[in-house]
Short mmCIF file of C-alpha atoms in Angstrom, two decimals:
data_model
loop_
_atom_site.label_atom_id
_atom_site.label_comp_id
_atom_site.label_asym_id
_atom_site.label_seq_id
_atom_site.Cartn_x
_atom_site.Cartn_y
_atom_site.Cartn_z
CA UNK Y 1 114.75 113.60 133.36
CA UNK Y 2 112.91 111.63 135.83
CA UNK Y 3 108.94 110.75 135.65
CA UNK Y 4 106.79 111.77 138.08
CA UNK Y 5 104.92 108.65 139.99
CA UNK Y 6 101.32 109.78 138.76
CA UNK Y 7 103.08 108.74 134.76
CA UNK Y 8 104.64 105.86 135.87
CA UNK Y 9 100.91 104.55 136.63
CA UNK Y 10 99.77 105.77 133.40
CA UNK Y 11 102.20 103.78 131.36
CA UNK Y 12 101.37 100.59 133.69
CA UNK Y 13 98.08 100.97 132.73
CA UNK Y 14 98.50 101.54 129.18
CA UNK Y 15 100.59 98.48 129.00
CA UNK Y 16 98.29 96.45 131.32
CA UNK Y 17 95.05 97.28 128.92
CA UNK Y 18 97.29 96.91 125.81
CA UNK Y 19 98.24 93.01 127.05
CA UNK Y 20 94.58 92.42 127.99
CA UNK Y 21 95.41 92.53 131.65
CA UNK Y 22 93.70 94.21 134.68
CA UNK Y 23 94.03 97.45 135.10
CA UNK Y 24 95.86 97.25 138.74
CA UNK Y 25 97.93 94.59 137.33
CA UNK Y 26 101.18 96.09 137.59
CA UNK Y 27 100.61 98.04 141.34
CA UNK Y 28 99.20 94.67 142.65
CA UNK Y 29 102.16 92.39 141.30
CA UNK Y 30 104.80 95.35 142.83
CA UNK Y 31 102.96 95.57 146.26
CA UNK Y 32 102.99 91.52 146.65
CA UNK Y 33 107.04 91.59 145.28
CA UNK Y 34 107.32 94.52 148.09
CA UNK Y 35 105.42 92.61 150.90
CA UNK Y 36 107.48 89.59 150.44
CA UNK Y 37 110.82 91.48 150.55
CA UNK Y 38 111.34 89.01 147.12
CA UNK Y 39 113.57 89.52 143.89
CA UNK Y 40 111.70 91.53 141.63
CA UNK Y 41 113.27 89.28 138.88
CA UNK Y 42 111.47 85.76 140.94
CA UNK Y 43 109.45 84.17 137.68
CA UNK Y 44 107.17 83.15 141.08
CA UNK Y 45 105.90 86.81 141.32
CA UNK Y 46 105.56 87.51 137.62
CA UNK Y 47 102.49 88.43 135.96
CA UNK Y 48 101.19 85.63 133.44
CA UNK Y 49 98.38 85.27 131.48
CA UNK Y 50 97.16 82.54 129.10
CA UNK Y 51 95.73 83.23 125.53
CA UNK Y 52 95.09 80.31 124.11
CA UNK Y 53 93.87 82.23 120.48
CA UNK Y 54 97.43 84.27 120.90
CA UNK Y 55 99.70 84.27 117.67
CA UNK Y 56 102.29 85.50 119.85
CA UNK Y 57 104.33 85.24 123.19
CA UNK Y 58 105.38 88.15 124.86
CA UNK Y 59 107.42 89.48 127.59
CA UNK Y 60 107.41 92.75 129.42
CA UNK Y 61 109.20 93.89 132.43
CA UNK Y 62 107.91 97.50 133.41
CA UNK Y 63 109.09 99.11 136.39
CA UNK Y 64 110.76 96.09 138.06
CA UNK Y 65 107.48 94.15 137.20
CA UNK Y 66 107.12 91.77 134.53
CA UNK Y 67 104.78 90.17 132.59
CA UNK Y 68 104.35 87.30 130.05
CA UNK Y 69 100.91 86.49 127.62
CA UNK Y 70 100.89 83.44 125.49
CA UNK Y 71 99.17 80.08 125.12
CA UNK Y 72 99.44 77.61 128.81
CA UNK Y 73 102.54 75.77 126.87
CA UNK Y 74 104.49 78.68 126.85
CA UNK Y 75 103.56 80.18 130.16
CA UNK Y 76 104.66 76.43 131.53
CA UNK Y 77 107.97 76.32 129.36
CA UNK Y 78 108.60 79.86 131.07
CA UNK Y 79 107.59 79.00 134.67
CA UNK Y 80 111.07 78.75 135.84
CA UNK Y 81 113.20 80.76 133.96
CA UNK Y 82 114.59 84.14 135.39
CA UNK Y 83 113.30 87.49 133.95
CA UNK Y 84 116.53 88.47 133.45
CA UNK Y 85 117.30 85.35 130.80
CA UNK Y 86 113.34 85.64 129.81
CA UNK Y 87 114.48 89.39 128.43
CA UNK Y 88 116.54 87.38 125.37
CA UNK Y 89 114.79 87.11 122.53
CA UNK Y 90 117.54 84.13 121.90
CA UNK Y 91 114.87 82.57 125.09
CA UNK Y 92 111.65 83.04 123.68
CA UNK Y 93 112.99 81.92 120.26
CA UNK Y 94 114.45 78.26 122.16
CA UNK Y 95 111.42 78.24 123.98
CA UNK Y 96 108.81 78.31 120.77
CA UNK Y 97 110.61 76.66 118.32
CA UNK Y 98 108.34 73.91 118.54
CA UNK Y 99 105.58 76.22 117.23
CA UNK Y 100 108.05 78.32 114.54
CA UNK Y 101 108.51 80.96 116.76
CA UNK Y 102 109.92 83.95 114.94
CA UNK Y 103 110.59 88.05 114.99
CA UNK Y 104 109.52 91.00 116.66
CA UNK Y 105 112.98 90.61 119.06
CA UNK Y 106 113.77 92.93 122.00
CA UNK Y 107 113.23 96.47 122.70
CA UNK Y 108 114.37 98.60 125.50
CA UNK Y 109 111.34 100.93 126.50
CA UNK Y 110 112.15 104.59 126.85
CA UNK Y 111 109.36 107.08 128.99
CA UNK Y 112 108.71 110.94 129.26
CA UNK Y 113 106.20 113.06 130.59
CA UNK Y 114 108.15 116.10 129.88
CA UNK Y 115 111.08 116.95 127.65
CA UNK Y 116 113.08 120.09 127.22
CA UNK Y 117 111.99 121.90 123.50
CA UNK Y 118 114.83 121.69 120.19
CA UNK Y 119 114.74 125.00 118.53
CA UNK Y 120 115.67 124.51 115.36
CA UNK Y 121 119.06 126.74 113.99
CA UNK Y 122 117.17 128.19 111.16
CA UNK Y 123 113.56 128.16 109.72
CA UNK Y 124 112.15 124.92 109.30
CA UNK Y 125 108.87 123.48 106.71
CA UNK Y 126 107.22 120.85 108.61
CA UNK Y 127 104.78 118.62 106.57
CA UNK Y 128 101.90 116.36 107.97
CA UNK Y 129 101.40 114.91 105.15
CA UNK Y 130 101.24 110.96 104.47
CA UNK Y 131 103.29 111.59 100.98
CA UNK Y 132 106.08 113.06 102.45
CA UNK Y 133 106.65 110.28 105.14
CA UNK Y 134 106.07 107.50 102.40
CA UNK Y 135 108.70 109.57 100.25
CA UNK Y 136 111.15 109.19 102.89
CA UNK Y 137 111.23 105.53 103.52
CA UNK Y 138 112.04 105.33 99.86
CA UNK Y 139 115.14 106.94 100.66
CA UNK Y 140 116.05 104.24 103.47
CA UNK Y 141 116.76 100.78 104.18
CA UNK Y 142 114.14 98.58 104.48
CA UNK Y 143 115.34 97.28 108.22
CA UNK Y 144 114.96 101.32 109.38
CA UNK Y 145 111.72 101.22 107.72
CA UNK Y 146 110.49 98.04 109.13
CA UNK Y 147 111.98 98.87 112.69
CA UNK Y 148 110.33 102.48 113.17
CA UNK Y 149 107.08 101.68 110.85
CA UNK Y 150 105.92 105.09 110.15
CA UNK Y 151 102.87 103.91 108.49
CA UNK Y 152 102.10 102.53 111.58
CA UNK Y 153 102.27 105.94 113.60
CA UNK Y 154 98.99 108.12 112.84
CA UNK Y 155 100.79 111.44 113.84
CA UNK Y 156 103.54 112.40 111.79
CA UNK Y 157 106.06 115.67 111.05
CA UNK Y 158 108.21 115.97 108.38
CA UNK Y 159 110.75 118.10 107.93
CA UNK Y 160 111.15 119.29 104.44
CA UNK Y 161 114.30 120.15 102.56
CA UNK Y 162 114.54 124.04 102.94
CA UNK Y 163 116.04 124.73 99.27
CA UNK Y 164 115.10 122.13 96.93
CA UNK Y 165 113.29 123.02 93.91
CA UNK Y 166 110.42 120.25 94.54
CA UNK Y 167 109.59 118.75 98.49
CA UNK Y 168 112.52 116.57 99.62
CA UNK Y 169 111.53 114.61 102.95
CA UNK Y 170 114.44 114.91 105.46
CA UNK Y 171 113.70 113.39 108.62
CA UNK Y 172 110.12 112.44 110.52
CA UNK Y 173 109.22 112.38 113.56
CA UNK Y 174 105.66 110.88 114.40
CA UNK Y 175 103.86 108.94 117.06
CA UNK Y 176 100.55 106.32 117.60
CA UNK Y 177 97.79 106.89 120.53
CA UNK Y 178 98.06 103.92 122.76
CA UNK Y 179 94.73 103.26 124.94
CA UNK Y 180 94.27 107.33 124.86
CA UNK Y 181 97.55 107.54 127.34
CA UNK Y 182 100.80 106.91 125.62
CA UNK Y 183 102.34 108.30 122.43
CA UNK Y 184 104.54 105.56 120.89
CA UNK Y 185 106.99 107.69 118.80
CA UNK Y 186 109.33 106.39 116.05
CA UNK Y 187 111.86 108.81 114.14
CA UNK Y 188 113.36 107.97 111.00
CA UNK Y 189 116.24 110.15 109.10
CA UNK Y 190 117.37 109.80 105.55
CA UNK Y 191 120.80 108.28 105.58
CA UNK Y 192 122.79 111.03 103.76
CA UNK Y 193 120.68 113.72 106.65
CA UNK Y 194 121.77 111.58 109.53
CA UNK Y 195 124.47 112.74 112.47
CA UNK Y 196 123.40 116.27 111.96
CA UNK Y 197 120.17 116.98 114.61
CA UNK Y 198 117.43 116.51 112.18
CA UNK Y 199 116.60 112.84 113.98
CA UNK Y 200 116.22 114.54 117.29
CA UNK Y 201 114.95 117.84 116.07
CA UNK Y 202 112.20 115.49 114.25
CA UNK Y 203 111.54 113.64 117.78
CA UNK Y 204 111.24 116.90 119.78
CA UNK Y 205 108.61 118.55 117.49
CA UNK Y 206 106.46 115.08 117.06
CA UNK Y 207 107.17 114.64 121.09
CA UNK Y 208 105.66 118.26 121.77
CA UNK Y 209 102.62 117.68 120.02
CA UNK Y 210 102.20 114.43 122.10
CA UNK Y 211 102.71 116.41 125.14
CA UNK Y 212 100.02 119.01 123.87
CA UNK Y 213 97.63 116.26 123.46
CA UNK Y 214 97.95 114.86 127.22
CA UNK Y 215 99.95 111.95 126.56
CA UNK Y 216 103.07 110.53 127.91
CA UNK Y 217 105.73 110.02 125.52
CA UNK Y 218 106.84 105.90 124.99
CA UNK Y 219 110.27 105.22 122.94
CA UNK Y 220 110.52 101.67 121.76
CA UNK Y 221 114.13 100.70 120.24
CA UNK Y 222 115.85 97.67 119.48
CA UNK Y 223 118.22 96.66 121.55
CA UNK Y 224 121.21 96.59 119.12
CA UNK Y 225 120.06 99.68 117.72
CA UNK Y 226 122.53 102.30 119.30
CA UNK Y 227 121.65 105.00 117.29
CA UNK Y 228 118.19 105.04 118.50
CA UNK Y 229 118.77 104.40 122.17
CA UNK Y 230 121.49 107.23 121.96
CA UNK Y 231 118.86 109.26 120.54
CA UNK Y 232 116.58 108.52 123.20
CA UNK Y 233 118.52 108.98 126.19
CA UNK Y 234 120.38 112.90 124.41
CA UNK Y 235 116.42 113.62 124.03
CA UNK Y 236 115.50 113.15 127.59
CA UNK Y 237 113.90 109.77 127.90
CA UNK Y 238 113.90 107.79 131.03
CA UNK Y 239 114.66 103.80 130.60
CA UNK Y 240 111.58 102.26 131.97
CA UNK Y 241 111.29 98.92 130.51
CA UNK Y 242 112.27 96.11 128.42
CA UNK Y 243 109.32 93.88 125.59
CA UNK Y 244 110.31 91.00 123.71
CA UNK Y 245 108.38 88.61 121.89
CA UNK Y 246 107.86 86.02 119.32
CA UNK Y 247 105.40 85.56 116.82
CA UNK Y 248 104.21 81.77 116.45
CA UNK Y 249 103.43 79.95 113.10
#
C-alpha cells in the first residue's frame, strides 16, 4: 500500500521532534536537495545537529532525507562520508570507537496509514493485560525479547491460547505513542506458535487500534531480521526509512 503525502509529513515530523529537530526539518532539507537538482545521498545536504550532552550518535534517512545527531566530533568524523555507507552500523561503530561506541545497530523503517483487517479463522481471547505479555517473553529468546521490547510498548494485545486449562500467551501485538502521531509497533510470537499467522494476526489487531486512535502505524526491524521485515511488507507496510545508531561509553 502506498501513503498518502499528508502521512508522509506526519512521520517527518514525528521523527524531526523525536531527534530534537525543527519541525520543517525534513520539507526544508528535501526542497534545498530538489532546488539544487543534487544526490539526495550528498552528506553536503544532510541534516546535522550537534548534542554535545548526547550518549548516542544517530542516523536517519527518511524519505530520501537524512539526518545525523551526536556530539561536533562525530558530526565532523561523518562530514564526508556517503549516506549510503553512513546506513552501516559497521560505520558508526569505526567512527566512535574512540568513545566505546556500541549497540542499537540498524533498522529498516516500515510506514502505514492504512492496512487491510486479518480476520481471524476461528474465535480468538485477546488480553491487555501486562501479565500475559511478560508471560510470553518467558517463552522466548532473550535477542526477540530485547529486539521487539514489549515492555517498552504501552499498548499491547495478546492472544491467548483458546483451549488450555490456565491462560497461555501466544503471540502479542502492541505499539508506543510517539509525539501523539506515530504508533511504533513490535510483535513477538512464541517460538513453537510461529509460521502459523498468529505474528501477523497479532500485528493487524494492535495496528487497528492504532489506526482507531489517529495514528500512523511505524514498523522498526533489524535489518538481518527477515522474519520481521517479511512480516512487515505481507502486512502492508510501506519501506520508508532506514535508523542506525550507536550508543557511546
Amino acid at each position: 500500500m502506498t501513503l498518502e503525502p499528508t502521512s508522509a509529513a506526519v512521520i517527518q515530523l514525528a521523527w524531526a521532534r523525536r531527534l530534537g529537530l525543527g519541525d520543517h526539518s525534513f520539507a526544508e532539507a528535501s526542497a534545498r536537495v530538489a532546488a539544487a537538482a543534487a544526490d539526495p545521498g550528498d552528506p553536503a545536504y544532510r541534516i546535522s545537529k550537534a548534542d554535545e550532552s548526547a550518549r548516542s550518535v544517530v542516523f536517519l534517512r527518511l524519505f530520501g532525507v537524512s539526518a545525523l545527531v551526536g556530539p561536533q566530533w562525530a558530526l565532523d568524523a561523518a562530514a564526508d562520508i556517503p549516506d549510503v555507507d553512513l546506513a552501516q552500523h559497521v560505520t558508526l561503530l569505526t567512527l566512535t570507537r574512540s568513545h566505546g561506541g556500541h549497540g542499537l545497530g540498524s533498522s529498516a523503517l516500515f510506514f502505514a496509514d492504512d492496512l487491510p483487517l486479518k480476520q481471524p479463522g476461528e474465535d480468538v481471547t485477546v488480553s491487555r493485560g501486562n501479565p500475559e505479555a511478560i508471560g510470553l517473553e518467558q517463552l522466548c529468546p532473550p535477542d526477540d525479547v530485547n529486539e521487539v521490547g514489549l515492555q517498552t510498548l504501552e499498548h499491547r494485545f495478546t492472544i491467548m491460547h483458546p483451549d488450555a486449562e490456565s491462560p497461555v500467551p501466544l503471540a502479542c501485538g502492541a505499539y508506543s505513542e510517539w509525539e501523539g502521531l506515530l504508533a511504533n509497533m513490535g510483535v513477538l510470537v512464541a517460538p513453537e506458535w510461529r509460521r502459523r499467522g498468529l505474528g501477523t494476526l497479532a500485528a493487524s489487531i494492535a495496528a487497528h487500534e492504532a489506526l482507531a486512535a489517529g495514528l500512523t502505524l511505524q514498523w522498526k526491524a533489524d535489518v538481518s531480521n527477515s522474519g520481521a521485515l517479511a512480516m512487515a511488507r505481507s502486512i502492508g507496510f510501506t519501506t520508508g526509512g532506514l535508523h542506525a545508531g550507536v550508543l557511546l561509553a
